Tab-separated table of C-alpha atoms and ligand atoms in Angstrom:
chain	number	residue	atom	x	y	z
T	160	MET	CA	28.314	2.015	6.077
T	161	PRO	CA	30.206	1.208	2.618
T	162	GLN	CA	28.531	-1.728	1.001
T	163	SER	CA	31.000	-4.227	-0.287
T	164	GLU	CA	30.692	-5.452	-3.693
T	165	TYR	CA	29.655	-8.906	-2.800
T	166	GLN	CA	27.617	-9.756	0.315
T	167	GLU	CA	25.490	-12.452	1.928
T	168	VAL	CA	21.930	-11.118	2.283
T	169	ASN	CA	19.618	-13.034	4.747
T	170	PHE	CA	16.161	-13.509	3.634
T	171	ASP	CA	14.024	-14.140	6.749
T	172	GLY	CA	10.681	-15.842	6.732
T	173	LEU	CA	8.247	-13.419	8.200
T	174	ILE	CA	6.345	-15.614	10.914
T	175	GLY	CA	2.768	-16.007	9.832
T	176	PRO	CA	-0.454	-15.222	11.807
T	177	THR	CA	-1.435	-18.905	12.195
T	178	HIS	CA	1.827	-19.847	13.998
T	179	ASN	CA	0.693	-22.813	16.327
T	180	TYR	CA	2.082	-25.937	18.252
T	181	ALA	CA	0.753	-29.025	16.563
T	182	GLY	CA	3.469	-31.574	17.200
T	183	LEU	CA	3.699	-32.400	13.467
T	184	SER	CA	7.494	-33.071	13.049
T	185	ALA	CA	8.645	-36.559	13.946
T	186	GLY	CA	12.366	-36.334	15.145
T	187	ASN	CA	11.944	-32.573	16.221
T	188	ILE	CA	11.997	-32.812	19.801
T	189	ALA	CA	10.957	-29.293	20.490
T	190	SER	CA	7.935	-29.728	18.022
T	191	LEU	CA	6.807	-32.934	19.852
T	192	SER	CA	7.292	-31.699	23.338
T	193	ASN	CA	5.263	-28.530	22.903
T	194	ALA	CA	2.367	-30.170	21.074
T	195	GLY	CA	-0.774	-28.740	21.919
T	196	GLY	CA	0.742	-25.604	23.614
T	197	ILE	CA	-0.781	-22.112	23.338
T	198	SER	CA	1.235	-20.219	20.619
T	199	LYS	CA	1.645	-16.489	20.380
T	200	PRO	CA	1.706	-15.416	16.620
T	201	LYS	CA	1.782	-11.631	17.310
T	202	ALA	CA	4.944	-12.120	19.808
T	203	ALA	CA	6.625	-14.670	17.274
T	204	ALA	CA	6.349	-12.243	14.369
T	205	LEU	CA	7.630	-9.370	16.407
T	206	GLN	CA	10.469	-11.669	17.735
T	207	GLY	CA	11.346	-12.476	14.209
T	208	LEU	CA	11.348	-8.788	12.952
T	209	SER	CA	13.548	-7.670	15.929
T	210	LYS	CA	16.016	-10.441	14.775
T	211	MET	CA	15.729	-8.835	11.209
T	212	LYS	CA	16.395	-5.288	12.692
T	213	ALA	CA	19.338	-6.462	14.794
T	214	LEU	CA	21.092	-7.878	11.609
T	215	MET	CA	20.211	-4.877	9.644
T	216	ASP	CA	21.696	-2.535	12.443
T	217	LEU	CA	24.875	-4.615	12.476
T	218	GLY	CA	25.300	-3.198	8.772
T	219	LEU	CA	24.028	-6.309	6.981
T	220	THR	CA	21.509	-6.326	4.250
T	221	GLN	CA	18.377	-8.011	5.348
T	222	ALA	CA	15.223	-9.063	3.487
T	223	VAL	CA	11.885	-10.695	4.070
T	224	ILE	CA	9.958	-13.685	2.636
T	225	PRO	CA	6.247	-13.328	3.161
T	226	PRO	CA	4.301	-16.225	4.998
T	227	GLN	CA	2.109	-18.730	3.005
T	228	GLN	CA	-1.734	-18.727	2.641
T	229	ARG	CA	-2.708	-20.635	5.664
T	230	PRO	CA	-5.211	-22.237	6.364
T	231	ASP	CA	-4.858	-23.857	3.057
T	232	LEU	CA	-8.472	-24.842	2.778
T	233	SER	CA	-8.066	-25.883	-0.954
T	234	PHE	CA	-6.188	-28.784	0.370
T	235	LEU	CA	-8.896	-30.001	2.431
T	236	ARG	CA	-11.213	-29.756	-0.544
T	237	LYS	CA	-8.580	-31.670	-2.775
T	238	ILE	CA	-8.683	-34.645	-0.345
T	239	GLY	CA	-12.408	-34.763	-0.366
T	240	PHE	CA	-13.716	-32.755	2.251
T	241	GLU	CA	-16.873	-30.381	1.249
T	242	GLY	CA	-19.119	-27.843	2.358
T	243	SER	CA	-18.701	-24.451	4.298
T	244	ASP	CA	-15.381	-23.628	5.844
T	245	ALA	CA	-16.777	-24.479	9.281
T	246	HIS	CA	-17.782	-27.907	8.014
T	247	LEU	CA	-14.541	-28.393	6.100
T	248	LEU	CA	-12.442	-27.813	9.388
T	249	ALA	CA	-14.668	-29.959	11.484
T	250	GLN	CA	-14.538	-33.026	9.088
T	251	ALA	CA	-10.873	-32.582	8.853
T	252	ARG	CA	-10.427	-32.512	12.666
T	253	ASP	CA	-12.764	-35.555	12.945
T	254	ALA	CA	-10.901	-37.511	10.338
T	255	ASP	CA	-7.251	-36.776	11.585
T	256	PRO	CA	-6.419	-33.744	13.553
T	257	THR	CA	-2.833	-33.772	12.203
T	258	ILE	CA	-4.377	-32.994	8.637
T	259	LEU	CA	-6.482	-30.133	10.031
T	260	ALA	CA	-3.147	-28.889	11.712
T	261	ALA	CA	-1.016	-29.240	8.730
T	262	VAL	CA	-3.180	-26.952	6.802
T	263	TRP	CA	-2.882	-24.144	9.271
T	264	SER	CA	1.058	-24.476	9.994
T	265	ALA	CA	2.909	-21.475	9.563
T	266	SER	CA	6.040	-23.588	8.907
T	267	SER	CA	7.168	-21.682	5.900
T	268	MET	CA	8.792	-19.161	8.624
T	269	TRP	CA	11.801	-21.523	8.557
T	270	ALA	CA	13.341	-20.129	5.408
T	271	ALA	CA	16.372	-22.165	5.577
T	272	ASN	CA	14.087	-24.869	4.068
T	273	ALA	CA	12.685	-22.910	1.377
T	274	ALA	CA	15.348	-23.644	-1.087
T	275	THR	CA	18.971	-24.554	-1.716
T	276	VAL	CA	21.174	-21.655	-3.124
T	277	SER	CA	24.097	-21.642	-5.223
T	278	PRO	CA	25.443	-17.984	-5.752
T	279	SER	CA	26.915	-17.008	-9.177
T	280	PRO	CA	30.738	-17.381	-8.365
T	281	ASP	CA	29.993	-21.142	-8.093
T	282	THR	CA	27.741	-21.797	-11.284
T	283	ALA	CA	28.878	-22.564	-14.732
T	284	ASP	CA	26.585	-19.800	-16.129
T	285	ASN	CA	27.560	-17.331	-13.555
T	286	LYS	CA	23.862	-16.968	-12.468
T	287	VAL	CA	22.471	-17.357	-8.959
T	288	HIS	CA	20.765	-20.879	-8.874
T	289	MET	CA	18.016	-21.660	-6.531
T	290	THR	CA	15.840	-25.089	-6.107
T	291	PRO	CA	12.938	-24.736	-3.800
T	292	ALA	CA	12.811	-27.688	-1.454
T	293	ASN	CA	10.046	-30.326	-1.926
T	294	LEU	CA	9.983	-31.086	1.771
T	295	VAL	CA	8.099	-34.146	1.090
T	296	SER	CA	9.119	-35.801	4.474
T	297	ASN	CA	6.419	-33.879	6.373
T	298	LEU	CA	2.708	-33.293	5.100
T	299	HIS	CA	2.554	-29.914	6.405
T	300	ARG	CA	5.779	-28.784	4.813
T	301	SER	CA	5.173	-30.693	1.520
T	302	ILE	CA	2.455	-28.105	0.715
T	303	GLU	CA	4.812	-25.174	0.961
T	304	HIS	CA	6.777	-25.406	-2.385
T	305	PRO	CA	4.166	-24.046	-4.975
T	306	THR	CA	3.920	-20.606	-2.994
T	307	THR	CA	7.555	-20.703	-2.242
T	308	THR	CA	8.509	-21.199	-5.879
T	309	ARG	CA	6.131	-18.361	-6.871
T	310	ALA	CA	7.468	-16.258	-4.062
T	311	LEU	CA	11.163	-16.858	-5.182
T	312	ARG	CA	10.152	-16.079	-8.780
T	313	MET	CA	8.797	-12.761	-7.968
T	314	ILE	CA	11.616	-11.776	-5.645
T	315	PHE	CA	14.338	-13.239	-8.106
T	316	LYS	CA	12.582	-12.350	-11.186
T	317	ASP	CA	15.511	-11.206	-13.530
T	318	PRO	CA	16.353	-14.034	-15.814
T	319	SER	CA	19.780	-12.629	-16.504
T	320	HIS	CA	20.860	-13.085	-12.921
T	321	PHE	CA	18.787	-15.580	-11.495
T	322	VAL	CA	17.424	-19.271	-12.180
T	323	VAL	CA	14.601	-20.481	-9.844
T	324	HIS	CA	14.265	-24.093	-10.652
T	325	ASP	CA	11.253	-26.161	-10.194
T	326	PRO	CA	11.432	-28.451	-6.964
T	327	LEU	CA	12.737	-31.787	-7.455
T	328	PRO	CA	10.386	-34.540	-8.127
T	329	ASP	CA	7.807	-34.951	-5.176
T	330	GLN	CA	9.082	-38.428	-4.334
T	331	ALA	CA	10.640	-39.786	-1.162
T	332	ARG	CA	13.622	-40.803	-3.433
T	333	PHE	CA	14.339	-37.184	-3.894
T	334	ALA	CA	13.345	-35.713	-0.454
T	335	ASP	CA	14.786	-32.315	-0.141
T	336	GLU	CA	14.982	-30.045	2.829
T	337	GLY	CA	16.921	-27.017	1.203
T	338	ALA	CA	19.769	-25.009	2.774
T	339	ALA	CA	19.344	-26.506	6.084
T	340	ASN	CA	21.456	-29.504	4.970
T	341	HIS	CA	23.785	-27.351	2.649
T	342	VAL	CA	26.795	-25.190	3.635
T	343	ARG	CA	28.896	-23.098	1.388
T	344	PHE	CA	32.554	-22.223	2.011
T	345	ALA	CA	34.527	-19.655	0.315
T	346	ALA	CA	37.739	-17.747	1.002
T	347	SER	CA	35.304	-14.724	0.938
T	348	HIS	CA	31.730	-14.369	-0.374
T	349	ASP	CA	32.814	-13.346	-3.770
T	350	GLN	CA	35.230	-16.208	-4.452
T	351	PRO	CA	34.110	-19.465	-6.023
T	352	GLY	CA	32.870	-21.721	-3.183
T	353	ILE	CA	32.921	-25.332	-2.078
T	354	GLU	CA	29.525	-26.511	-1.554
T	355	LEU	CA	28.944	-29.115	1.219
T	356	PHE	CA	25.616	-31.255	0.933
T	357	VAL	CA	24.751	-33.121	3.905
T	358	TYR	CA	22.159	-35.961	3.723
T	359	GLY	CA	20.756	-38.665	5.942
T	360	VAL	CA	19.526	-41.182	3.383
T	361	ASP	CA	21.378	-43.063	0.709
T	362	ILE	CA	19.176	-45.853	-0.799
T	363	HIS	CA	22.579	-47.505	-1.883
T	364	ASP	CA	23.934	-47.636	1.622
T	365	PRO	CA	20.955	-48.307	4.181
T	366	SER	CA	23.084	-49.719	6.772
T	367	ASN	CA	24.207	-46.362	8.300
T	368	SER	CA	20.594	-45.063	8.874
T	369	ALA	CA	18.950	-43.671	11.931
T	370	ARG	CA	16.724	-45.950	13.979
T	371	ASN	CA	14.471	-43.908	15.905
T	372	TYR	CA	13.686	-40.862	13.905
T	373	PRO	CA	13.184	-40.170	10.226
T	374	SER	CA	15.925	-39.029	8.152
T	375	ARG	CA	14.865	-36.509	5.956
T	376	GLN	CA	17.386	-35.437	3.296
T	377	THR	CA	18.444	-37.732	0.449
T	378	ARG	CA	21.761	-38.094	-1.307
T	379	ALA	CA	19.815	-38.305	-4.605
T	380	ALA	CA	18.452	-34.911	-4.017
T	381	CYS	CA	21.963	-33.440	-3.191
T	382	GLU	CA	23.385	-34.867	-6.305
T	383	ALA	CA	20.478	-33.628	-8.670
T	384	ILE	CA	20.924	-30.053	-7.072
T	385	ALA	CA	24.673	-30.134	-7.611
T	386	ARG	CA	23.939	-30.972	-11.291
T	387	THR	CA	21.143	-28.505	-12.010
T	388	HIS	CA	23.002	-25.735	-10.290
T	389	LYS	CA	25.705	-26.409	-12.724
T	390	LEU	CA	28.361	-26.634	-9.995
T	391	ASP	CA	31.980	-27.747	-10.526
T	392	GLN	CA	31.945	-31.294	-9.333
T	393	SER	CA	35.573	-30.783	-7.902
T	394	LYS	CA	34.187	-28.344	-5.458
T	395	VAL	CA	31.312	-30.246	-4.214
T	396	VAL	CA	31.653	-32.412	-1.146
T	397	TYR	CA	28.921	-34.796	0.194
T	398	ALA	CA	28.703	-35.764	3.936
T	399	ARG	CA	26.330	-38.033	5.716
T	400	GLN	CA	24.659	-37.181	8.951
T	401	HIS	CA	25.539	-39.264	11.848
T	402	PRO	CA	22.677	-41.677	12.644
T	403	ASP	CA	23.150	-41.283	16.299
T	404	ALA	CA	22.894	-37.375	15.822
T	405	ILE	CA	19.566	-37.841	13.842
T	406	ASP	CA	18.197	-40.123	16.739
T	407	ALA	CA	19.345	-37.522	19.266
T	408	GLY	CA	16.857	-35.040	17.558
T	409	VAL	CA	19.247	-33.539	14.766
T	410	PHE	CA	16.647	-33.586	12.101
T	411	HIS	CA	18.556	-30.930	10.032
T	412	ASN	CA	22.364	-30.535	9.599
T	413	ASP	CA	22.024	-26.988	10.648
T	414	VAL	CA	21.133	-28.154	14.312
T	415	ILE	CA	24.578	-29.633	14.545
T	416	ALA	CA	27.022	-27.785	12.062
T	417	THR	CA	27.259	-24.415	10.435
T	418	GLY	CA	29.761	-22.339	8.482
T	419	ASN	CA	30.706	-18.990	7.024
T	420	GLU	CA	33.365	-18.074	4.474
T	421	SER	CA	36.447	-20.358	5.574
T	422	VAL	CA	34.886	-21.100	9.054
T	423	PHE	CA	33.320	-24.542	9.992
T	424	LEU	CA	31.491	-25.058	13.353
T	425	TYR	CA	30.349	-28.476	14.169
T	426	HIS	CA	30.031	-31.047	16.818
T	427	GLU	CA	32.436	-34.163	16.576
T	428	GLN	CA	29.277	-36.444	16.236
T	429	ALA	CA	27.663	-34.373	13.389
T	430	PHE	CA	28.849	-36.639	10.594
T	431	ALA	CA	29.321	-40.308	9.865
T	432	THR	CA	31.650	-39.362	6.991
T	433	SER	CA	35.445	-39.923	7.671
T	434	ARG	CA	37.687	-37.068	8.625
T	435	SER	CA	38.955	-36.836	5.074
T	436	MET	CA	35.843	-34.533	4.515
T	437	LEU	CA	37.926	-31.771	6.114
T	438	THR	CA	40.632	-32.139	3.552
T	439	ASP	CA	38.107	-32.390	0.795
T	440	LEU	CA	36.579	-29.071	2.016
T	441	ALA	CA	40.048	-27.448	2.429
T	442	THR	CA	41.941	-28.529	-0.623
T	443	PRO	CA	39.850	-26.277	-3.154
T	444	LEU	CA	39.438	-23.549	-0.719
T	445	GLY	CA	42.651	-21.712	-1.366
T	446	LYS	CA	42.871	-20.707	2.147
T	447	PRO	CA	43.023	-22.810	5.423
T	448	LEU	CA	39.592	-24.010	6.549
T	449	ILE	CA	39.232	-22.919	10.180
T	450	ALA	CA	37.432	-25.871	11.768
T	451	ILE	CA	35.867	-25.383	15.090
T	452	GLU	CA	35.001	-28.651	16.414
T	453	ALA	CA	33.153	-29.170	19.576
T	454	HIS	CA	33.855	-32.264	21.538
T	455	ASP	CA	31.521	-34.429	23.557
T	456	THR	CA	33.672	-33.445	26.496
T	457	ASP	CA	32.682	-29.787	25.847
T	458	PHE	CA	28.982	-30.619	25.591
T	459	SER	CA	26.831	-33.312	24.416
T	460	LEU	CA	24.491	-33.831	21.429
T	461	GLU	CA	21.764	-33.314	23.816
T	462	ASP	CA	23.051	-30.085	24.985
T	463	ALA	CA	23.392	-29.138	21.057
T	464	VAL	CA	19.948	-29.997	20.500
T	465	THR	CA	18.358	-28.135	23.608
T	466	SER	CA	20.624	-25.128	23.123
T	467	TYR	CA	20.709	-24.844	19.280
T	468	LEU	CA	24.208	-23.408	19.412
T	469	PHE	CA	24.799	-24.684	15.939
T	470	ASN	CA	21.666	-22.952	14.533
T	471	SER	CA	23.429	-19.781	15.129
T	472	GLN	CA	24.145	-17.556	12.280
T	473	ILE	CA	27.833	-16.835	11.658
T	474	VAL	CA	27.934	-13.512	9.820
T	475	THR	CA	30.846	-11.436	8.387
T	476	LEU	CA	30.444	-7.953	9.437
T	477	PRO	CA	31.312	-4.866	7.351
T	478	ASP	CA	34.694	-4.576	9.068
T	479	GLY	CA	35.519	-7.972	8.114
T	480	SER	CA	35.185	-9.578	11.556
T	481	MET	CA	32.716	-12.358	12.234
T	482	SER	CA	29.829	-12.458	14.724
T	483	LEU	CA	27.883	-15.253	16.150
T	484	ILE	CA	24.060	-14.506	16.149
T	485	ALA	CA	22.977	-17.046	18.720
T	486	PRO	CA	19.621	-18.171	20.292
T	487	LEU	CA	19.069	-16.948	23.932
T	488	GLU	CA	18.899	-20.570	24.929
T	489	THR	CA	22.843	-21.048	24.629
T	490	THR	CA	23.131	-18.737	27.602
T	491	GLU	CA	21.085	-20.977	29.602
T	492	ASN	CA	23.423	-24.186	29.269
T	493	PRO	CA	26.787	-23.530	31.159
T	494	ARG	CA	28.686	-25.882	28.994
T	495	VAL	CA	27.547	-24.344	25.766
T	496	ALA	CA	28.002	-20.794	27.414
T	497	LYS	CA	31.470	-21.639	28.405
T	498	PHE	CA	32.346	-23.205	24.784
T	499	ILE	CA	31.117	-19.937	23.081
T	500	GLU	CA	33.156	-17.676	25.502
T	501	SER	CA	36.497	-19.689	24.689
T	502	MET	CA	35.496	-19.552	21.019
T	503	LEU	CA	35.346	-15.802	21.219
T	504	ALA	CA	38.551	-15.385	23.049
T	505	ASP	CA	40.373	-17.677	20.727
T	506	ASP	CA	42.238	-15.576	18.109
T	507	SER	CA	42.867	-18.575	15.791
T	508	ASN	CA	39.092	-17.996	14.572
T	509	PRO	CA	37.547	-14.839	13.390
T	510	ILE	CA	34.606	-15.043	15.419
T	511	ASN	CA	34.975	-12.401	18.254
T	512	THR	CA	31.519	-11.025	19.189
T	513	ALA	CA	28.132	-12.867	19.853
T	514	HIS	CA	24.629	-11.456	20.017
T	515	TYR	CA	21.933	-13.472	21.813
T	516	LEU	CA	18.448	-13.163	20.470
T	517	ASP	CA	15.124	-14.095	21.548
T	518	VAL	CA	13.169	-16.225	18.999
T	519	ARG	CA	11.624	-18.327	21.633
T	520	GLU	CA	8.212	-18.793	19.895
T	521	SER	CA	9.921	-20.284	16.796
T	522	MET	CA	12.605	-22.220	19.007
T	523	ARG	CA	9.488	-24.092	20.666
T	524	ASN	CA	8.775	-25.562	17.162
T	525	GLY	CA	12.492	-26.399	16.560
T	526	GLY	CA	13.540	-23.349	14.787
T	527	GLY	CA	16.483	-21.183	15.846
T	528	PRO	CA	17.994	-18.142	14.140
T	529	ALA	CA	19.585	-19.848	11.200
T	530	CYS	CA	16.439	-21.737	10.540
T	531	LEU	CA	14.582	-18.520	10.001
T	532	ARG	CA	16.660	-17.267	7.208
T	533	LEU	CA	17.551	-18.198	3.693
T	534	ARG	CA	21.020	-16.936	2.934
T	535	VAL	CA	21.819	-15.591	-0.551
T	536	PRO	CA	25.221	-14.289	-1.373
T	537	LEU	CA	24.816	-11.338	-4.072
T	538	SER	CA	26.735	-9.022	-6.176
T	539	SER	CA	25.734	-5.396	-5.789
T	540	THR	CA	24.274	-5.790	-9.410
T	541	GLU	CA	22.385	-8.861	-8.350
T	542	LEU	CA	21.086	-7.206	-5.337
T	543	ALA	CA	19.772	-4.342	-7.428
T	544	ALA	CA	18.072	-6.762	-9.554
T	545	VAL	CA	16.163	-8.276	-6.384
T	546	HIS	CA	12.505	-7.175	-5.955
T	547	GLN	CA	13.172	-4.029	-3.809
T	548	GLY	CA	9.984	-4.366	-1.888
T	549	VAL	CA	11.227	-7.023	0.450
T	550	ILE	CA	14.507	-5.536	1.355
T	551	LEU	CA	14.466	-4.298	4.857
T	552	ASN	CA	14.981	-0.889	5.832
T	553	ASP	CA	13.919	1.308	9.016
T	554	ASP	CA	10.584	2.188	7.216
T	555	LEU	CA	9.652	-1.201	6.194
T	556	HIS	CA	10.547	-2.564	9.489
T	557	ALA	CA	8.315	0.010	11.199
T	558	LYS	CA	5.424	-0.794	8.899
T	559	LEU	CA	5.666	-4.520	9.368
T	560	VAL	CA	5.736	-4.013	13.254
T	561	GLU	CA	2.621	-1.813	13.038
T	562	PHE	CA	0.976	-4.239	10.660
T	563	VAL	CA	1.602	-7.341	12.731
T	564	THR	CA	0.626	-5.527	16.176
T	565	ARG	CA	-2.577	-4.574	14.623
T	566	THR	CA	-3.673	-7.696	12.671
T	567	TYR	CA	-2.044	-10.663	14.027
T	568	PRO	CA	-3.950	-12.927	16.666
T	569	ASP	CA	-2.236	-12.731	20.359
T	570	GLU	CA	-2.667	-16.564	20.969
T	571	ILE	CA	-3.837	-19.819	19.209
T	572	THR	CA	-4.778	-23.092	20.695
T	573	GLN	CA	-5.436	-26.136	18.807
T	574	SER	CA	-9.268	-25.739	19.161
T	575	ASP	CA	-9.071	-22.295	17.250
T	576	LEU	CA	-8.025	-24.259	14.278
T	577	LEU	CA	-11.733	-25.068	14.006
T	578	ASP	CA	-12.805	-21.494	13.758
T	579	PRO	CA	-13.768	-20.207	10.291
T	580	SER	CA	-13.686	-16.646	11.137
T	581	LEU	CA	-10.042	-16.911	12.290
T	582	ALA	CA	-9.382	-18.679	9.017
T	583	SER	CA	-10.858	-15.733	7.010
T	584	SER	CA	-9.216	-12.932	9.101
T	585	CYS	CA	-5.703	-14.511	8.586
T	586	ILE	CA	-6.272	-14.543	4.889
T	587	GLN	CA	-7.522	-10.872	4.974
T	588	THR	CA	-4.306	-10.073	6.809
T	589	LEU	CA	-2.100	-11.660	4.169
T	590	ASP	CA	-3.859	-9.710	1.330
T	591	GLU	CA	-2.655	-6.412	3.228
T	592	LEU	CA	0.847	-7.901	3.508
T	593	THR	CA	1.228	-8.291	-0.122
T	594	GLN	CA	0.360	-4.540	-0.516
T	595	ILE	CA	3.139	-3.583	1.886
T	596	LEU	CA	5.783	-5.906	0.161
T	597	ASP	CA	4.540	-4.895	-3.185
T	598	LEU	CA	4.044	-8.654	-4.401
T	599	PRO	CA	0.433	-8.522	-5.655
T	600	GLY	CA	-1.047	-11.867	-6.747
T	601	LEU	CA	1.355	-13.889	-4.644
T	602	TYR	CA	-1.360	-15.893	-2.906
T	603	PRO	CA	-3.649	-18.513	-4.738
T	604	PHE	CA	-6.680	-16.648	-3.284
T	605	GLN	CA	-5.573	-13.486	-5.085
T	606	GLN	CA	-5.333	-15.191	-8.489
M	817	LIG	O1	10.511	-28.750	9.776
M	817	LIG	N1	9.207	-27.538	12.674
M	817	LIG	C1	10.052	-27.449	11.662
M	817	LIG	C2	11.444	-26.736	12.152
M	817	LIG	C3	12.204	-26.443	10.958
M	817	LIG	C4	13.627	-25.852	11.500
M	817	LIG	N2	14.514	-25.571	10.270
M	817	LIG	C5	15.807	-25.747	10.240
M	817	LIG	N3	16.387	-26.709	11.084
M	817	LIG	N4	16.327	-25.382	9.279
M	817	LIG	C6	10.510	-28.740	10.992
M	817	LIG	O2	10.433	-29.861	11.878
M	817	LIG	C7	6.988	-27.934	13.643
M	817	LIG	C8	5.529	-27.631	13.430
M	817	LIG	C9	4.563	-28.066	14.450
M	817	LIG	O3	4.918	-29.110	15.211
M	817	LIG	O4	3.624	-27.296	14.700
M	817	LIG	C10	7.722	-27.742	12.557
M	817	LIG	O5	7.382	-27.984	11.306
């Protein structure tokens, strides 16, 4: 398959061996309703690897981001727990089981929250800029960014092409959830893009806030990233998440809207911002914006949240057509299934195929296909400068499948989080992974 000069590369988070259901995310309905359930880490990671292989087999370039060191026992020591590993785990459970669960969470699998990415055609210095997300809204996610930053700096290490910024200040005022609240539009991936930043919190306009559930992304974070990434401000658009959508379980914008090149797929209740946003996006694009709006009469916000249609990936295939990479759950809702069918049949948009993938283990924690990946548009020169150990090919895929099958636990329950031998075997597993991906020294325990 000929590689085009410029392409979007998907970096998927490899699901880690400690994947579990702890109900840690307020406002994320799947996370809350599956709290305390039995997780299947091995099946979860194999589902993620099958998704990566499916994308690779469509002719797309696919890469892997390793999971994090979990459990993070150093965090428990930092907040005053002491003694043997068994003692530490038991003390944390007695003090607050959600702290225990936080240090075991495999939440870095949702790589869409790893960073915000601005590709080189959009930035004043023609470099790819990335800002790891501080994820301060949730304890279990706020401990991801040090390792995320290190991993991104190891993968995108060539300073002549890549700038991996420090995360924004670790404060609620700059709460940042990464690419899950960011959509880039462009006539094609190699053209200068329009970057849409979506937020739920604006301290200067508190009136329009969600009431029941937390809003995670701040406008201040969006504005800071647009500055540090050296974006052309005339090509930056800000939009506010609709508070009713957040209250219906839309904790990230990628649960209700997505885009690819000049296609914008969203639900009519996604945004509180006026419809002039569409003009703001279309004017600098240099090509008509193809807006596909799902109406409440097609399906409700609740249908959007349970089916995760908008958490599909829309990808441009090597032949120039677009495909929808959707979660299997979309086929189980007749209204959503019908909407997809008519979208595929409609020649006024370029999406004409769909692939339905089983990522159910991740879905039960509120993570669909798009959550599992960080997209990075790259030129062929930039792609050649990426650490090649993480680029998926048949050989690496087979190695990772063998590794996961041999080393990952079959199941984890919440009581397993007290087990120090599970803790040490998960750490050993990660040690082997850094050899497979050729990322020595990635984890704190290796330094
Ligand atoms: O941050 N779930 C994640 C899901 C993230 C999905 N990502 C995007 N939409 N891009 C979250 O809420 C649940 C963990 C638990 O409950 O065990 C969790 O963290």
